[in-house]
Amino acid sequence: MKNSRHICFFLAGFCLLLASCKSGAPATAYSGDNKGKTKTNPAGGNSVPKVIPTEELEQQAIFIDASREKMLGNYAEAMKLYERCISMNPKNAAAHYEVADLYSERSQSALALPHAKEAALLDPANPWYQRLYAVVLQQNYKFDEAASVLQKLTKTYPGKVEFLAEYADALLYANKPDEALKVFDRIEQITGPSEALLLQKFKILERKGDEEKIIKTLQELIDTNPKESRYYGMLGDYYQKTGKPEKAAELYNQLLLVDPENGYVHLSLSEYYRRQKDHARAFSEMIAAFRQPSVDIDTKVKILLNYYYATDNPERQMPDLKIEADSICKTLIRVHPDEAKAFSIYGDFLSREEKRKEAREMYRKALALDKNRFAIWNELLLLNSQLNDDESQLIDAKQAVELFPSQPTPYFFLGLTLIKKKQYQDAISNLQTGSAFVVDNNALQVQFYTAIGDAYNGLKKHDKSDEYFDKALVLDPDNAYVLNNYSYFLSLRNENLDKAETMIRKANRLEPNNPSYEDTYGWVLYHKGSFDEAKTWIEKALTRDAENGTLLEHYGDVLFRLGRTDDALTNWKKAKEKGGGSDFLDKKINDKKLYE
């Protein structure tokens, strides 16, 4: 309820103050003889002025004080004073009304109800009291009772449009749309057709599904507001919905005459042609809509999201839709060059198609317009990682950390980049900071622990490295990636090889046919002296990744241990060609000997 209603209600209550503060007994004028007898003029002239009892004067003063406090916004003090009036005179309708109003304003409708009811019963002729009672009943979800109160009020004031409108609303809340429609018809008889009234009728009729009356009401809206383009669209859309496409097209073309710059009509025509399976014209109208700045960016983005989801199923290849989406995205960024959302959604499409450099460019443009969009930063950092662009990642991740100091993922990407640059201590510092911000996300926490384990391994602090790998496996004991890395590091140190073998065997069971995991299994077996088994596993890995320098070098080492020196040398040379071998690789080739 608004302050204007406060003032109106206060004035109404104040005007009735003298009557309301009385107990309901007839007014008595007291004489000054202390006997309490009424003194009149025997000749029938003017009577002696009435004397108001002291208690009544006190009630009036308290009520005035309460109303003043209410006007000043001191509602708690006002409440105390109004309640004092009620304690002095339980039949004080004005005080009950004010208490109900205060409770209602403070969303304490259950407490407001008995006072609103009492005020309405004590003074049934006061429309303000009846109106507040209806409001409080609705706040307490007593819609039928509220409608009954307002119905009586409209009978007393049949020409009061405001009361009729509130009665109609109450009927709607009471789920009586047919009765509400009759009340709206009464309002229309008084005021004539109006936009707000016709819209309300349309909403009710739409719920009822009364097709004939819906069309009539929408046509009335057009006739009443011939320059309001959206009503043409509403009627056209309704014709579409009810299987009358030709009538819909007629309305849309009328709309183009009324408002040729209206992009929304092109959207409606696009939908019309889509339903007619005329895809070329549907797309043409869609592009026309996107060329119009009048169609807001959010509507356009929503449409593009529909394209995105429609083309996101790899089992349903839809190249034509993808081409359309690309064309629409290009139109969007041309028409809305100052909207970050335009570049962001184009980046999403490009990223999905693995056009990573182009996607990254779009995300950078989006961030240039709005650098506070964390989701875009996240996509940018992911693309940097996929592009192996460590220099860009270092700059972007540091900026993201500054902008979003309580978001964990920028610290994670920064930490990974620092590990690649062998800045292990800085990596650990950032990763531990980011890890502290992870909440209810075990998968992300596992990645942090694994990266910290990698960094400590780089520092050769193996106890700390093992500690973090163990912490990761506590959270996710079936994480094949962690099992593989942990096992590989143990094999390089030639420590806990039984544990290493158990872990890498599990990793291969969880994710079979992974050449990296197969190579690690072979390498663990190599360090355990099981060279024949090691050869078998590394050969499995090479069938899937024959160009991997590390795998080729490992294979050469195994062959050397098996006495096949020439074959070992051949594989070491291949490893050198492919790259990625160990620091000993050149020495192995030159000396034709194994170094570890």
GROMACS .gro file of N, CA and C in nm, residues 252-345:
model
  282
  252TYR      N    1   0.049  -0.959  -4.012
  252TYR     CA    2   0.190  -0.917  -4.010
  252TYR      C    3   0.219  -0.815  -4.120
  253ASN      N    4   0.158  -0.835  -4.234
  253ASN     CA    5   0.179  -0.738  -4.343
  253ASN      C    6   0.113  -0.605  -4.311
  254GLN      N    7  -0.003  -0.608  -4.244
  254GLN     CA    8  -0.064  -0.483  -4.195
  254GLN      C    9   0.032  -0.412  -4.100
  255LEU      N   10   0.094  -0.492  -4.015
  255LEU     CA   11   0.186  -0.437  -3.916
  255LEU      C   12   0.305  -0.368  -3.983
  256LEU      N   13   0.354  -0.427  -4.093
  256LEU     CA   14   0.466  -0.363  -4.164
  256LEU      C   15   0.427  -0.227  -4.219
  257LEU      N   16   0.300  -0.212  -4.256
  257LEU     CA   17   0.253  -0.082  -4.304
  257LEU      C   18   0.245   0.018  -4.189
  258VAL      N   19   0.202  -0.031  -4.073
  258VAL     CA   20   0.191   0.057  -3.956
  258VAL      C   21   0.328   0.096  -3.903
  259ASP      N   22   0.421  -0.001  -3.902
  259ASP     CA   23   0.551   0.021  -3.840
  259ASP      C   24   0.658  -0.053  -3.920
  260PRO      N   25   0.701   0.007  -4.032
  260PRO     CA   26   0.796  -0.063  -4.121
  260PRO      C   27   0.933  -0.089  -4.058
  261GLU      N   28   0.968  -0.017  -3.952
  261GLU     CA   29   1.097  -0.037  -3.886
  261GLU      C   30   1.090  -0.136  -3.771
  262ASN      N   31   0.976  -0.197  -3.755
  262ASN     CA   32   0.957  -0.289  -3.643
  262ASN      C   33   1.022  -0.423  -3.674
  263GLY      N   34   1.130  -0.453  -3.601
  263GLY     CA   35   1.199  -0.578  -3.624
  263GLY      C   36   1.122  -0.699  -3.577
  264TYR      N   37   1.036  -0.678  -3.478
  264TYR     CA   38   0.963  -0.792  -3.421
  264TYR      C   39   0.866  -0.855  -3.521
  265VAL      N   40   0.814  -0.773  -3.613
  265VAL     CA   41   0.724  -0.831  -3.713
  265VAL      C   42   0.800  -0.926  -3.804
  266HIS      N   43   0.928  -0.895  -3.828
  266HIS     CA   44   1.010  -0.986  -3.908
  266HIS      C   45   1.031  -1.119  -3.835
  267LEU      N   46   1.040  -1.112  -3.703
  267LEU     CA   47   1.049  -1.236  -3.626
  267LEU      C   48   0.922  -1.318  -3.641
  268SER      N   49   0.808  -1.249  -3.635
  268SER     CA   50   0.680  -1.319  -3.651
  268SER      C   51   0.667  -1.379  -3.790
  269LEU      N   52   0.710  -1.303  -3.892
  269LEU     CA   53   0.704  -1.355  -4.028
  269LEU      C   54   0.800  -1.472  -4.046
  270SER      N   55   0.914  -1.464  -3.980
  270SER     CA   56   1.010  -1.575  -3.985
  270SER      C   57   0.947  -1.702  -3.929
  271GLU      N   58   0.877  -1.687  -3.818
  271GLU     CA   59   0.810  -1.803  -3.758
  271GLU      C   60   0.699  -1.855  -3.850
  272TYR      N   61   0.628  -1.760  -3.913
  272TYR     CA   62   0.521  -1.799  -4.006
  272TYR      C   63   0.577  -1.882  -4.121
  273TYR      N   64   0.685  -1.835  -4.182
  273TYR     CA   65   0.744  -1.908  -4.296
  273TYR      C   66   0.808  -2.039  -4.250
  274ARG      N   67   0.859  -2.041  -4.128
  274ARG     CA   68   0.915  -2.166  -4.076
  274ARG      C   69   0.807  -2.273  -4.067
  275ARG      N   70   0.689  -2.232  -4.017
  275ARG     CA   71   0.579  -2.328  -4.007
  275ARG      C   72   0.529  -2.370  -4.144
  276GLN      N   73   0.546  -2.281  -4.242
  276GLN     CA   74   0.507  -2.315  -4.378
  276GLN      C   75   0.615  -2.396  -4.450
  277LYS      N   76   0.726  -2.422  -4.373
  277LYS     CA   77   0.841  -2.496  -4.426
  277LYS      C   78   0.909  -2.425  -4.543
  278ASP      N   79   0.894  -2.294  -4.546
  278ASP     CA   80   0.965  -2.212  -4.644
  278ASP      C   81   1.090  -2.158  -4.574
  279HIS      N   82   1.194  -2.241  -4.567
  279HIS     CA   83   1.310  -2.210  -4.483
  279HIS      C   84   1.389  -2.091  -4.536
  280ALA      N   85   1.393  -2.074  -4.667
  280ALA     CA   86   1.469  -1.963  -4.724
  280ALA      C   87   1.409  -1.829  -4.680
  281ARG      N   88   1.277  -1.817  -4.691
  281ARG     CA   89   1.213  -1.690  -4.651
  281ARG      C   90   1.214  -1.673  -4.499
  282ALA      N   91   1.205  -1.785  -4.428
  282ALA     CA   92   1.211  -1.778  -4.282
  282ALA      C   93   1.345  -1.720  -4.239
  283PHE      N   94   1.453  -1.769  -4.301
  283PHE     CA   95   1.587  -1.719  -4.267
  283PHE      C   96   1.602  -1.573  -4.309
  284SER      N   97   1.548  -1.538  -4.426
  284SER     CA   98   1.555  -1.400  -4.474
  284SER      C   99   1.488  -1.304  -4.376
  285GLU      N  100   1.371  -1.342  -4.324
  285GLU     CA  101   1.301  -1.257  -4.227
  285GLU      C  102   1.379  -1.252  -4.095
  286MET      N  103   1.444  -1.363  -4.058
  286MET     CA  104   1.523  -1.364  -3.934
  286MET      C  105   1.640  -1.265  -3.945
  287ILE      N  106   1.708  -1.267  -4.059
  287ILE     CA  107   1.818  -1.173  -4.080
  287ILE      C  108   1.766  -1.030  -4.078
  288ALA      N  109   1.649  -1.007  -4.138
  288ALA     CA  110   1.588  -0.872  -4.138
  288ALA      C  111   1.561  -0.826  -3.996
  289ALA      N  112   1.516  -0.916  -3.912
  289ALA     CA  113   1.490  -0.883  -3.772
  289ALA      C  114   1.620  -0.848  -3.700
  290PHE      N  115   1.725  -0.926  -3.724
  290PHE     CA  116   1.852  -0.902  -3.657
  290PHE      C  117   1.920  -0.774  -3.705
  291ARG      N  118   1.882  -0.728  -3.823
  291ARG     CA  119   1.939  -0.602  -3.873
  291ARG      C  120   1.878  -0.480  -3.805
  292GLN      N  121   1.766  -0.501  -3.737
  292GLN     CA  122   1.696  -0.390  -3.674
  292GLN      C  123   1.745  -0.369  -3.530
  293PRO      N  124   1.802  -0.255  -3.499
  293PRO     CA  125   1.843  -0.227  -3.360
  293PRO      C  126   1.724  -0.225  -3.264
  294SER      N  127   1.601  -0.207  -3.319
  294SER     CA  128   1.483  -0.200  -3.232
  294SER      C  129   1.455  -0.333  -3.162
  295VAL      N  130   1.501  -0.442  -3.220
  295VAL     CA  131   1.487  -0.571  -3.152
  295VAL      C  132   1.598  -0.579  -3.048
  296ASP      N  133   1.561  -0.592  -2.922
  296ASP     CA  134   1.661  -0.582  -2.815
  296ASP      C  135   1.759  -0.698  -2.819
  297ILE      N  136   1.875  -0.674  -2.764
  297ILE     CA  137   1.984  -0.772  -2.767
  297ILE      C  138   1.946  -0.901  -2.696
  298ASP      N  139   1.870  -0.892  -2.586
  298ASP     CA  140   1.834  -1.013  -2.512
  298ASP      C  141   1.745  -1.105  -2.593
  299THR      N  142   1.652  -1.046  -2.668
  299THR     CA  143   1.566  -1.127  -2.756
  299THR      C  144   1.651  -1.199  -2.861
  300LYS      N  145   1.746  -1.127  -2.918
  300LYS     CA  146   1.831  -1.186  -3.021
  300LYS      C  147   1.919  -1.296  -2.964
  301VAL      N  148   1.974  -1.272  -2.846
  301VAL     CA  149   2.058  -1.374  -2.783
  301VAL      C  150   1.976  -1.500  -2.752
  302LYS      N  151   1.852  -1.479  -2.707
  302LYS     CA  152   1.765  -1.594  -2.678
  302LYS      C  153   1.741  -1.677  -2.804
  303ILE      N  154   1.722  -1.611  -2.916
  303ILE     CA  155   1.701  -1.683  -3.043
  303ILE      C  156   1.827  -1.761  -3.080
  304LEU      N  157   1.942  -1.697  -3.063
  304LEU     CA  158   2.067  -1.766  -3.096
  304LEU      C  159   2.093  -1.884  -3.003
  305LEU      N  160   2.050  -1.873  -2.880
  305LEU     CA  161   2.064  -1.987  -2.789
  305LEU      C  162   1.980  -2.105  -2.838
  306ASN      N  163   1.863  -2.075  -2.895
  306ASN     CA  164   1.782  -2.183  -2.953
  306ASN      C  165   1.858  -2.250  -3.068
  307TYR      N  166   1.924  -2.168  -3.150
  307TYR     CA  167   2.008  -2.224  -3.257
  307TYR      C  168   2.119  -2.310  -3.197
  308TYR      N  169   2.179  -2.259  -3.091
  308TYR     CA  170   2.293  -2.330  -3.029
  308TYR      C  171   2.250  -2.468  -2.981
  309TYR      N  172   2.139  -2.472  -2.908
  309TYR     CA  173   2.093  -2.601  -2.855
  309TYR      C  174   2.045  -2.694  -2.966
  310ALA      N  175   1.985  -2.636  -3.069
  310ALA     CA  176   1.934  -2.717  -3.180
  310ALA      C  177   2.047  -2.784  -3.258
  311THR      N  178   2.165  -2.722  -3.256
  311THR     CA  179   2.278  -2.775  -3.333
  311THR      C  180   2.384  -2.839  -3.243
  312ASP      N  181   2.349  -2.862  -3.117
  312ASP     CA  182   2.448  -2.909  -3.020
  312ASP      C  183   2.454  -3.061  -3.009
  313ASN      N  184   2.364  -3.130  -3.078
  313ASN     CA  185   2.361  -3.275  -3.070
  313ASN      C  186   2.449  -3.334  -3.180
  314PRO      N  187   2.562  -3.398  -3.141
  314PRO     CA  188   2.653  -3.451  -3.245
  314PRO      C  189   2.589  -3.560  -3.330
  315GLU      N  190   2.483  -3.623  -3.279
  315GLU     CA  191   2.416  -3.728  -3.355
  315GLU      C  192   2.322  -3.669  -3.461
  316ARG      N  193   2.292  -3.540  -3.449
  316ARG     CA  194   2.205  -3.475  -3.548
  316ARG      C  195   2.283  -3.363  -3.616
  317GLN      N  196   2.352  -3.398  -3.723
  317GLN     CA  197   2.430  -3.299  -3.795
  317GLN      C  198   2.334  -3.205  -3.870
  318MET      N  199   2.347  -3.075  -3.842
  318MET     CA  200   2.258  -2.977  -3.905
  318MET      C  201   2.344  -2.865  -3.962
  319PRO      N  202   2.417  -2.893  -4.071
  319PRO     CA  203   2.510  -2.793  -4.124
  319PRO      C  204   2.441  -2.664  -4.169
  320ASP      N  205   2.321  -2.676  -4.225
  320ASP     CA  206   2.251  -2.555  -4.272
  320ASP      C  207   2.221  -2.461  -4.156
  321LEU      N  208   2.175  -2.517  -4.044
  321LEU     CA  209   2.147  -2.434  -3.928
  321LEU      C  210   2.273  -2.370  -3.874
  322LYS      N  211   2.384  -2.443  -3.877
  322LYS     CA  212   2.511  -2.386  -3.828
  322LYS      C  213   2.556  -2.270  -3.916
  323ILE      N  214   2.537  -2.284  -4.046
  323ILE     CA  215   2.571  -2.174  -4.139
  323ILE      C  216   2.482  -2.053  -4.112
  324GLU      N  217   2.353  -2.079  -4.091
  324GLU     CA  218   2.260  -1.970  -4.059
  324GLU      C  219   2.303  -1.901  -3.930
  325ALA      N  220   2.335  -1.980  -3.829
  325ALA     CA  221   2.373  -1.923  -3.699
  325ALA      C  222   2.496  -1.835  -3.714
  326ASP      N  223   2.594  -1.879  -3.793
  326ASP     CA  224   2.715  -1.799  -3.813
  326ASP      C  225   2.682  -1.667  -3.879
  327SER      N  226   2.594  -1.671  -3.978
  327SER     CA  227   2.553  -1.548  -4.048
  327SER      C  228   2.478  -1.454  -3.953
  328ILE      N  229   2.391  -1.511  -3.871
  328ILE     CA  230   2.314  -1.430  -3.775
  328ILE      C  231   2.408  -1.367  -3.672
  329CYS      N  232   2.507  -1.444  -3.625
  329CYS     CA  233   2.603  -1.392  -3.526
  329CYS      C  234   2.681  -1.274  -3.585
  330LYS      N  235   2.722  -1.287  -3.710
  330LYS     CA  236   2.796  -1.177  -3.775
  330LYS      C  237   2.709  -1.053  -3.787
  331THR      N  238   2.581  -1.073  -3.817
  331THR     CA  239   2.488  -0.959  -3.821
  331THR      C  240   2.474  -0.897  -3.684
  332LEU      N  241   2.466  -0.981  -3.582
  332LEU     CA  242   2.448  -0.933  -3.444
  332LEU      C  243   2.563  -0.843  -3.401
  333ILE      N  244   2.688  -0.884  -3.425
  333ILE     CA  245   2.801  -0.802  -3.378
  333ILE      C  246   2.815  -0.675  -3.462
  334ARG      N  247   2.764  -0.678  -3.586
  334ARG     CA  248   2.768  -0.558  -3.669
  334ARG      C  249   2.663  -0.456  -3.622
  335VAL      N  250   2.545  -0.505  -3.583
  335VAL     CA  251   2.436  -0.414  -3.542
  335VAL      C  252   2.453  -0.369  -3.397
  336HIS      N  253   2.516  -0.454  -3.316
  336HIS     CA  254   2.533  -0.420  -3.174
  336HIS      C  255   2.681  -0.424  -3.136
  337PRO      N  256   2.762  -0.333  -3.193
  337PRO     CA  257   2.907  -0.338  -3.167
  337PRO      C  258   2.945  -0.298  -3.025
  338ASP      N  259   2.850  -0.245  -2.950
  338ASP     CA  260   2.880  -0.203  -2.812
  338ASP      C  261   2.822  -0.297  -2.709
  339GLU      N  262   2.777  -0.414  -2.751
  339GLU     CA  263   2.717  -0.511  -2.660
  339GLU      C  264   2.809  -0.631  -2.639
  340ALA      N  265   2.856  -0.649  -2.517
  340ALA     CA  266   2.943  -0.762  -2.486
  340ALA      C  267   2.875  -0.895  -2.516
  341LYS      N  268   2.742  -0.901  -2.492
  341LYS     CA  269   2.669  -1.026  -2.515
  341LYS      C  270   2.678  -1.073  -2.660
  342ALA      N  271   2.683  -0.977  -2.754
  342ALA     CA  272   2.688  -1.012  -2.895
  342ALA      C  273   2.816  -1.089  -2.926
  343PHE      N  274   2.930  -1.037  -2.880
  343PHE     CA  275   3.058  -1.102  -2.907
  343PHE      C  276   3.071  -1.231  -2.827
  344SER      N  277   3.016  -1.231  -2.706
  344SER     CA  278   3.027  -1.348  -2.620
  344SER      C  279   2.956  -1.469  -2.682
  345ILE      N  280   2.834  -1.450  -2.731
  345ILE     CA  281   2.762  -1.566  -2.785
  345ILE      C  282   2.825  -1.612  -2.916
   0.00000   0.00000   0.00000
